[in-house]
mmCIF file of C-alpha atoms in Angstrom:
data_model
loop_
_atom_site.group_PDB
_atom_site.id
_atom_site.type_symbol
_atom_site.label_atom_id
_atom_site.label_comp_id
_atom_site.label_asym_id
_atom_site.label_seq_id
_atom_site.Cartn_x
_atom_site.Cartn_y
_atom_site.Cartn_z
ATOM 1 C CA MET A 1 3.988 -7.613 -16.204
ATOM 2 C CA ALA A 2 4.217 -12.104 -16.898
ATOM 3 C CA VAL A 3 2.793 -15.567 -15.804
ATOM 4 C CA ARG A 4 4.905 -18.021 -16.189
ATOM 5 C CA GLN A 5 5.168 -21.729 -15.465
ATOM 6 C CA SER A 6 7.977 -23.680 -13.830
ATOM 7 C CA GLY A 7 7.566 -27.512 -13.591
ATOM 8 C CA SER A 8 7.852 -27.495 -9.959
ATOM 9 C CA THR A 9 11.421 -25.060 -9.647
ATOM 10 C CA ILE A 10 10.939 -21.920 -7.952
ATOM 11 C CA PRO A 11 12.702 -19.240 -10.249
ATOM 12 C CA ASP A 12 15.845 -18.178 -8.861
ATOM 13 C CA GLU A 13 14.325 -14.443 -8.307
ATOM 14 C CA PHE A 14 11.403 -15.758 -6.220
ATOM 15 C CA THR A 15 13.495 -17.728 -2.870
ATOM 16 C CA ASP A 16 13.740 -14.424 -1.584
ATOM 17 C CA LEU A 17 10.016 -14.457 -0.589
ATOM 18 C CA LEU A 18 10.938 -17.942 0.897
ATOM 19 C CA THR A 19 12.563 -16.359 3.968
ATOM 20 C CA ALA A 20 10.510 -12.967 3.876
ATOM 21 C CA LYS A 21 8.364 -12.529 6.996
ATOM 22 C CA THR A 22 5.353 -12.541 5.238
ATOM 23 C CA VAL A 23 2.586 -15.122 5.084
ATOM 24 C CA ALA A 24 1.428 -17.430 3.119
ATOM 25 C CA ILE A 25 -1.860 -17.979 2.384
ATOM 26 C CA ILE A 26 -3.208 -21.514 2.123
ATOM 27 C CA ALA A 27 -6.113 -22.521 -0.143
ATOM 28 C CA THR A 28 -7.632 -25.479 0.356
ATOM 29 C CA ILE A 29 -10.971 -27.378 -0.241
ATOM 30 C CA GLY A 30 -13.562 -27.623 2.400
ATOM 31 C CA PRO A 31 -16.511 -30.285 3.102
ATOM 32 C CA SER A 32 -18.653 -28.816 -0.061
ATOM 33 C CA GLY A 33 -16.228 -29.033 -2.687
ATOM 34 C CA ALA A 34 -15.366 -24.464 -1.970
ATOM 35 C CA PRO A 35 -12.012 -23.696 -1.878
ATOM 36 C CA GLN A 36 -10.532 -21.997 2.238
ATOM 37 C CA ALA A 37 -8.070 -20.028 1.899
ATOM 38 C CA SER A 38 -5.708 -18.685 5.287
ATOM 39 C CA PRO A 39 -2.768 -16.807 6.047
ATOM 40 C CA VAL A 40 0.428 -19.096 7.241
ATOM 41 C CA TRP A 41 3.739 -18.607 9.081
ATOM 42 C CA PHE A 42 5.405 -21.171 6.979
ATOM 43 C CA VAL A 43 9.038 -21.698 6.946
ATOM 44 C CA TRP A 44 10.902 -23.355 3.733
ATOM 45 C CA GLU A 45 12.869 -26.223 4.429
ATOM 46 C CA ASP A 46 14.719 -29.133 1.987
ATOM 47 C CA GLY A 47 12.148 -27.715 -1.363
ATOM 48 C CA ARG A 48 9.261 -28.448 0.747
ATOM 49 C CA ILE A 49 7.083 -25.742 1.954
ATOM 50 C CA ARG A 50 5.619 -26.548 6.191
ATOM 51 C CA PHE A 51 2.790 -25.070 8.606
ATOM 52 C CA ARG A 52 1.334 -25.493 11.425
ATOM 53 C CA VAL A 53 -1.948 -25.702 11.544
ATOM 54 C CA SER A 54 -4.457 -26.124 15.252
ATOM 55 C CA SER A 55 -6.444 -29.667 15.234
ATOM 56 C CA THR A 56 -9.338 -28.031 15.994
ATOM 57 C CA TYR A 57 -9.460 -25.641 12.347
ATOM 58 C CA GLN A 58 -10.578 -26.865 9.378
ATOM 59 C CA LYS A 59 -8.177 -26.278 7.004
ATOM 60 C CA TYR A 60 -6.699 -29.061 9.605
ATOM 61 C CA LYS A 61 -9.807 -31.042 8.462
ATOM 62 C CA ASN A 62 -9.272 -30.349 5.145
ATOM 63 C CA LEU A 63 -6.358 -31.683 4.372
ATOM 64 C CA GLN A 64 -7.067 -34.906 6.144
ATOM 65 C CA ARG A 65 -9.637 -35.786 3.449
ATOM 66 C CA ASP A 66 -7.788 -34.113 0.780
ATOM 67 C CA GLN A 67 -4.180 -33.102 0.699
ATOM 68 C CA ARG A 68 -4.076 -31.127 -2.744
ATOM 69 C CA LEU A 69 -3.453 -27.366 -1.576
ATOM 70 C CA SER A 70 -2.348 -23.860 -3.706
ATOM 71 C CA VAL A 71 0.814 -21.868 -1.787
ATOM 72 C CA THR A 72 0.930 -17.798 -2.527
ATOM 73 C CA ILE A 73 2.814 -15.935 -1.432
ATOM 74 C CA VAL A 74 3.066 -11.836 -1.960
ATOM 75 C CA ASP A 75 6.363 -9.850 -2.330
ATOM 76 C CA PRO A 76 5.207 -7.483 0.190
ATOM 77 C CA ALA A 77 6.666 -4.314 -0.868
ATOM 78 C CA ARG A 78 5.064 -5.054 -4.532
ATOM 79 C CA THR A 79 1.881 -5.292 -5.742
ATOM 80 C CA ASP A 80 3.288 -7.337 -8.491
ATOM 81 C CA ARG A 81 4.727 -9.897 -7.273
ATOM 82 C CA TYR A 82 4.189 -13.418 -6.319
ATOM 83 C CA ILE A 83 4.278 -17.287 -6.618
ATOM 84 C CA GLU A 84 1.828 -19.339 -5.830
ATOM 85 C CA LEU A 85 3.128 -23.053 -5.477
ATOM 86 C CA ARG A 86 0.398 -26.206 -6.156
ATOM 87 C CA GLY A 87 1.591 -29.291 -4.231
ATOM 88 C CA VAL A 88 0.199 -31.964 -1.915
ATOM 89 C CA ALA A 89 0.545 -32.384 1.665
ATOM 90 C CA THR A 90 2.082 -34.301 4.522
ATOM 91 C CA VAL A 91 0.195 -34.326 7.767
ATOM 92 C CA GLY A 92 2.369 -34.906 10.718
ATOM 93 C CA VAL A 93 2.769 -33.776 14.430
ATOM 94 C CA ASP A 94 5.338 -31.103 15.287
ATOM 95 C CA HIS A 95 7.019 -32.784 17.730
ATOM 96 C CA ASN A 96 8.155 -31.098 20.677
ATOM 97 C CA ASP A 97 7.126 -27.268 18.782
ATOM 98 C CA GLU A 98 10.362 -28.742 16.873
ATOM 99 C CA LEU A 99 8.477 -26.672 14.101
ATOM 100 C CA GLY A 100 7.035 -24.553 16.034
ATOM 101 C CA ASN A 101 10.118 -22.566 17.113
ATOM 102 C CA ALA A 102 11.514 -22.718 14.018
ATOM 103 C CA LEU A 103 8.487 -20.299 12.771
ATOM 104 C CA ALA A 104 9.276 -18.314 16.213
ATOM 105 C CA ARG A 105 12.779 -17.322 15.186
ATOM 106 C CA LYS A 106 11.574 -16.349 11.742
ATOM 107 C CA TYR A 107 8.569 -14.487 12.468
ATOM 108 C CA LEU A 108 9.825 -13.007 16.169
ATOM 109 C CA ASP A 109 13.541 -13.519 15.846
ATOM 110 C CA LEU A 110 12.824 -15.249 19.610
ATOM 111 C CA ASP A 111 14.176 -18.999 20.461
ATOM 112 C CA LYS A 112 10.856 -20.732 20.862
ATOM 113 C CA LEU A 113 6.671 -19.945 20.372
ATOM 114 C CA PRO A 114 6.368 -17.350 23.244
ATOM 115 C CA TRP A 115 2.686 -19.001 24.037
ATOM 116 C CA GLU A 116 1.753 -23.008 26.059
ATOM 117 C CA ASN A 117 0.057 -24.610 23.521
ATOM 118 C CA ARG A 118 -3.294 -24.936 24.433
ATOM 119 C CA HIS A 119 -3.957 -28.307 22.309
ATOM 120 C CA GLU A 120 -3.116 -31.943 22.796
ATOM 121 C CA PHE A 121 -0.802 -31.711 19.525
ATOM 122 C CA THR A 122 -0.377 -29.382 16.904
ATOM 123 C CA PRO A 123 -0.174 -30.644 12.921
ATOM 124 C CA ALA A 124 2.789 -30.169 11.077
ATOM 125 C CA ILE A 125 2.421 -29.801 7.229
ATOM 126 C CA SER A 126 4.316 -30.963 5.169
ATOM 127 C CA VAL A 127 3.918 -29.523 0.755
ATOM 128 C CA SER A 128 5.857 -31.850 -1.319
ATOM 129 C CA ILE A 129 5.612 -28.673 -4.523
ATOM 130 C CA GLU A 130 4.401 -30.082 -7.561
ATOM 131 C CA ARG A 131 3.876 -26.699 -9.669
ATOM 132 C CA VAL A 132 4.924 -23.101 -9.749
ATOM 133 C CA ILE A 133 3.653 -20.248 -10.865
ATOM 134 C CA SER A 134 5.450 -16.838 -10.099
ATOM 135 C CA MET A 135 3.999 -13.607 -11.400
ATOM 136 C CA THR A 136 6.685 -10.535 -12.074
ATOM 137 C CA MET B 1 -2.838 -15.927 20.681
ATOM 138 C CA ALA B 2 -5.621 -14.101 17.857
ATOM 139 C CA SER B 3 -7.926 -15.515 17.882
ATOM 140 C CA LEU B 4 -10.879 -16.529 14.675
ATOM 141 C CA LYS B 5 -14.046 -14.377 14.197
ATOM 142 C CA VAL B 6 -17.336 -14.865 11.619
ATOM 143 C CA VAL B 7 -18.488 -11.221 11.402
ATOM 144 C CA THR B 8 -20.933 -9.878 9.537
ATOM 145 C CA THR B 9 -19.153 -6.769 8.574
ATOM 146 C CA ILE B 10 -15.879 -6.548 8.006
ATOM 147 C CA PRO B 11 -14.564 -4.834 11.322
ATOM 148 C CA ASP B 12 -13.023 -0.385 10.892
ATOM 149 C CA THR B 13 -9.506 -1.524 11.435
ATOM 150 C CA PHE B 14 -9.257 -2.951 8.088
ATOM 151 C CA ALA B 15 -10.903 0.081 5.665
ATOM 152 C CA SER B 16 -6.883 1.455 5.041
ATOM 153 C CA ALA B 17 -6.533 -2.327 3.518
ATOM 154 C CA LEU B 18 -9.722 -2.001 1.783
ATOM 155 C CA ALA B 19 -8.670 0.942 -0.197
ATOM 156 C CA GLY B 20 -4.681 1.140 -0.835
ATOM 157 C CA ARG B 21 -3.088 -0.706 -2.532
ATOM 158 C CA SER B 22 -3.510 -4.436 -0.998
ATOM 159 C CA LEU B 23 -3.969 -7.625 -2.817
ATOM 160 C CA LEU B 24 -6.934 -10.120 -2.586
ATOM 161 C CA THR B 25 -5.871 -13.534 -2.766
ATOM 162 C CA VAL B 26 -8.309 -15.345 -4.370
ATOM 163 C CA ALA B 27 -9.183 -18.876 -4.140
ATOM 164 C CA THR B 28 -10.899 -20.872 -6.468
ATOM 165 C CA THR B 29 -10.805 -24.575 -7.411
ATOM 166 C CA ALA B 30 -9.946 -25.932 -10.816
ATOM 167 C CA ALA B 31 -11.161 -28.676 -12.765
ATOM 168 C CA ASP B 32 -10.514 -31.137 -11.407
ATOM 169 C CA GLY B 33 -11.455 -30.096 -7.645
ATOM 170 C CA ALA B 34 -7.482 -29.246 -6.267
ATOM 171 C CA PRO B 35 -7.766 -25.353 -5.299
ATOM 172 C CA GLN B 36 -5.761 -22.537 -6.500
ATOM 173 C CA SER B 37 -5.058 -18.883 -5.925
ATOM 174 C CA SER B 38 -3.303 -15.950 -6.576
ATOM 175 C CA PRO B 39 -3.500 -12.710 -5.666
ATOM 176 C CA VAL B 40 -5.493 -9.051 -7.495
ATOM 177 C CA TRP B 41 -6.267 -6.011 -7.818
ATOM 178 C CA PHE B 42 -9.587 -5.204 -6.940
ATOM 179 C CA ILE B 43 -12.339 -2.391 -5.552
ATOM 180 C CA TRP B 44 -14.075 -3.667 -2.236
ATOM 181 C CA ASP B 45 -17.598 -0.956 -3.173
ATOM 182 C CA GLY B 46 -19.060 -1.420 0.378
ATOM 183 C CA GLU B 47 -20.594 -4.748 -0.764
ATOM 184 C CA THR B 48 -18.759 -6.658 -3.071
ATOM 185 C CA PHE B 49 -15.264 -7.671 -4.124
ATOM 186 C CA LYS B 50 -14.229 -6.998 -7.693
ATOM 187 C CA PHE B 51 -11.739 -7.380 -9.838
ATOM 188 C CA VAL B 52 -11.323 -8.286 -13.075
ATOM 189 C CA VAL B 53 -10.391 -11.560 -14.915
ATOM 190 C CA ASP B 54 -9.312 -12.639 -19.409
ATOM 191 C CA ASN B 55 -12.115 -13.303 -21.262
ATOM 192 C CA GLY B 56 -11.419 -16.893 -22.156
ATOM 193 C CA GLY B 57 -8.513 -17.338 -19.285
ATOM 194 C CA LYS B 58 -8.379 -19.804 -17.074
ATOM 195 C CA LYS B 59 -9.039 -18.463 -13.529
ATOM 196 C CA ALA B 60 -12.821 -16.952 -15.918
ATOM 197 C CA ARG B 61 -12.588 -20.539 -16.434
ATOM 198 C CA ASP B 62 -12.607 -21.648 -13.063
ATOM 199 C CA ILE B 63 -15.108 -19.109 -12.057
ATOM 200 C CA GLN B 64 -17.554 -20.393 -14.396
ATOM 201 C CA ARG B 65 -18.198 -23.470 -13.736
ATOM 202 C CA ASP B 66 -17.976 -24.039 -9.972
ATOM 203 C CA PRO B 67 -18.519 -19.758 -8.764
ATOM 204 C CA ARG B 68 -17.826 -20.433 -4.739
ATOM 205 C CA ILE B 69 -14.946 -18.407 -4.182
ATOM 206 C CA SER B 70 -13.107 -17.697 -0.813
ATOM 207 C CA VAL B 71 -10.892 -13.758 -0.614
ATOM 208 C CA SER B 72 -8.661 -13.057 1.972
ATOM 209 C CA LEU B 73 -7.281 -10.001 2.682
ATOM 210 C CA PHE B 74 -4.072 -9.221 4.425
ATOM 211 C CA ASP B 75 -2.632 -6.340 6.403
ATOM 212 C CA LEU B 76 0.702 -5.847 6.034
ATOM 213 C CA ASN B 77 0.853 -3.816 9.011
ATOM 214 C CA SER B 78 0.560 -6.273 10.903
ATOM 215 C CA PRO B 79 1.451 -10.553 10.194
ATOM 216 C CA ILE B 80 -2.066 -11.532 12.907
ATOM 217 C CA ASN B 81 -4.683 -9.343 11.140
ATOM 218 C CA TYR B 82 -6.862 -10.471 7.876
ATOM 219 C CA ILE B 83 -10.007 -11.539 6.305
ATOM 220 C CA GLU B 84 -12.164 -14.427 4.943
ATOM 221 C CA VAL B 85 -14.526 -13.790 3.065
ATOM 222 C CA ARG B 86 -16.407 -16.005 0.816
ATOM 223 C CA GLY B 87 -19.287 -16.217 -0.797
ATOM 224 C CA LYS B 88 -20.908 -16.761 -4.776
ATOM 225 C CA ALA B 89 -19.000 -14.897 -7.805
ATOM 226 C CA THR B 90 -21.393 -13.354 -10.795
ATOM 227 C CA VAL B 91 -18.934 -13.092 -13.946
ATOM 228 C CA ALA B 92 -20.192 -10.144 -16.912
ATOM 229 C CA ILE B 93 -17.931 -8.203 -19.238
ATOM 230 C CA ASP B 94 -16.523 -5.827 -17.756
ATOM 231 C CA ARG B 95 -18.380 -2.917 -20.463
ATOM 232 C CA ASP B 96 -15.938 0.122 -21.809
ATOM 233 C CA ASN B 97 -13.001 -1.539 -18.902
ATOM 234 C CA ALA B 98 -15.018 0.806 -16.129
ATOM 235 C CA ILE B 99 -14.037 -1.683 -13.489
ATOM 236 C CA ALA B 100 -10.206 -2.017 -14.866
ATOM 237 C CA ASP B 101 -10.443 2.405 -15.714
ATOM 238 C CA GLN B 102 -11.181 2.157 -12.072
ATOM 239 C CA LEU B 103 -7.930 -0.609 -10.541
ATOM 240 C CA ALA B 104 -5.445 1.629 -13.001
ATOM 241 C CA ARG B 105 -6.484 5.080 -10.485
ATOM 242 C CA LYS B 106 -6.457 3.045 -7.407
ATOM 243 C CA TYR B 107 -3.226 1.650 -8.135
ATOM 244 C CA LEU B 108 -1.360 2.944 -10.776
ATOM 245 C CA SER B 109 -2.740 6.885 -10.620
ATOM 246 C CA ILE B 110 -3.300 6.793 -14.070
ATOM 247 C CA GLU B 111 -7.407 7.515 -15.498
ATOM 248 C CA ARG B 112 -7.591 5.386 -18.276
ATOM 249 C CA GLN B 113 -6.802 1.187 -18.436
ATOM 250 C CA PRO B 114 -3.252 0.937 -19.999
ATOM 251 C CA TRP B 115 -4.481 -3.311 -21.381
ATOM 252 C CA THR B 116 -6.493 -2.887 -24.072
ATOM 253 C CA THR B 117 -8.190 -1.299 -26.670
ATOM 254 C CA ALA B 118 -10.611 -3.936 -27.016
ATOM 255 C CA GLU B 119 -14.138 -3.610 -25.078
ATOM 256 C CA ASP B 120 -14.664 -7.098 -24.216
ATOM 257 C CA ALA B 121 -10.905 -8.127 -23.214
ATOM 258 C CA PHE B 122 -11.559 -7.955 -19.612
ATOM 259 C CA LEU B 123 -14.829 -10.144 -17.739
ATOM 260 C CA VAL B 124 -15.236 -8.559 -13.502
ATOM 261 C CA VAL B 125 -16.088 -11.448 -11.201
ATOM 262 C CA THR B 126 -17.674 -9.993 -8.354
ATOM 263 C CA VAL B 127 -17.790 -11.820 -4.724
ATOM 264 C CA HIS B 128 -20.855 -11.557 -3.170
ATOM 265 C CA PRO B 129 -20.215 -12.322 1.040
ATOM 266 C CA GLU B 130 -21.585 -15.170 2.301
ATOM 267 C CA ARG B 131 -19.270 -15.617 4.889
ATOM 268 C CA THR B 132 -16.701 -13.528 6.646
ATOM 269 C CA ILE B 133 -14.490 -14.541 9.247
ATOM 270 C CA VAL B 134 -12.075 -12.107 11.096
ATOM 271 C CA GLN B 135 -9.141 -12.804 11.928
ATOM 272 C CA VAL B 136 -6.875 -9.695 15.229
ATOM 273 C CA GLU B 137 -4.245 -9.391 17.240
#
């Protein structure tokens, strides 16, 4: 097993993790400075990780306060292969469920999300990657 | 849609993920306050999570500086089910590589850890849960 740092570029041999139907663990910093983490569905688009959060969730509040985050994606088939992406989040809104529907296509093989939005708006997070750590 | 719940004990749904060869994603804070995370092999003893880190390594230093920690575990058979446990970590030398040996048995099916001949190569991190959050289908 070897840990490798490769600047902000994802090594070619790990790009399959970006399209696999696996979750990404998002770590953020809570109001007291302690770390928090939870899995999300994500898509990889234009060199960025994109995911949605609920506007009522702590993760959204955390990212509004401190945009630094860490994204860990593990190979679901192998317990010793993963990438960690450290970066900075841009917080926006998922207009017309554009991102939500992209997630439905990736994870559910559906054109659209099969559930109704319960909230006024759904935040969309786009992660600009600054550092990549991989292990194989 | 699934929802989040704060619980006092980990539901039985996660028994196989806790006992099996799954990964625990460990989130800590770096010196500059930024979050970091990486998956580790772990042991769940019914009350605490245990994993090893390199003695003197960056993760060990991060945890010693700020013991607040979050560990999460998801069920590879479900894209929804996961638990997040937030708590405090304590760090100690892995005497006789005892926990490393347990990890070798759990993940590699071998009796002894194959990584080091030194007695103090690893530190054991023990995560004491304070708040457990669960999402189930």
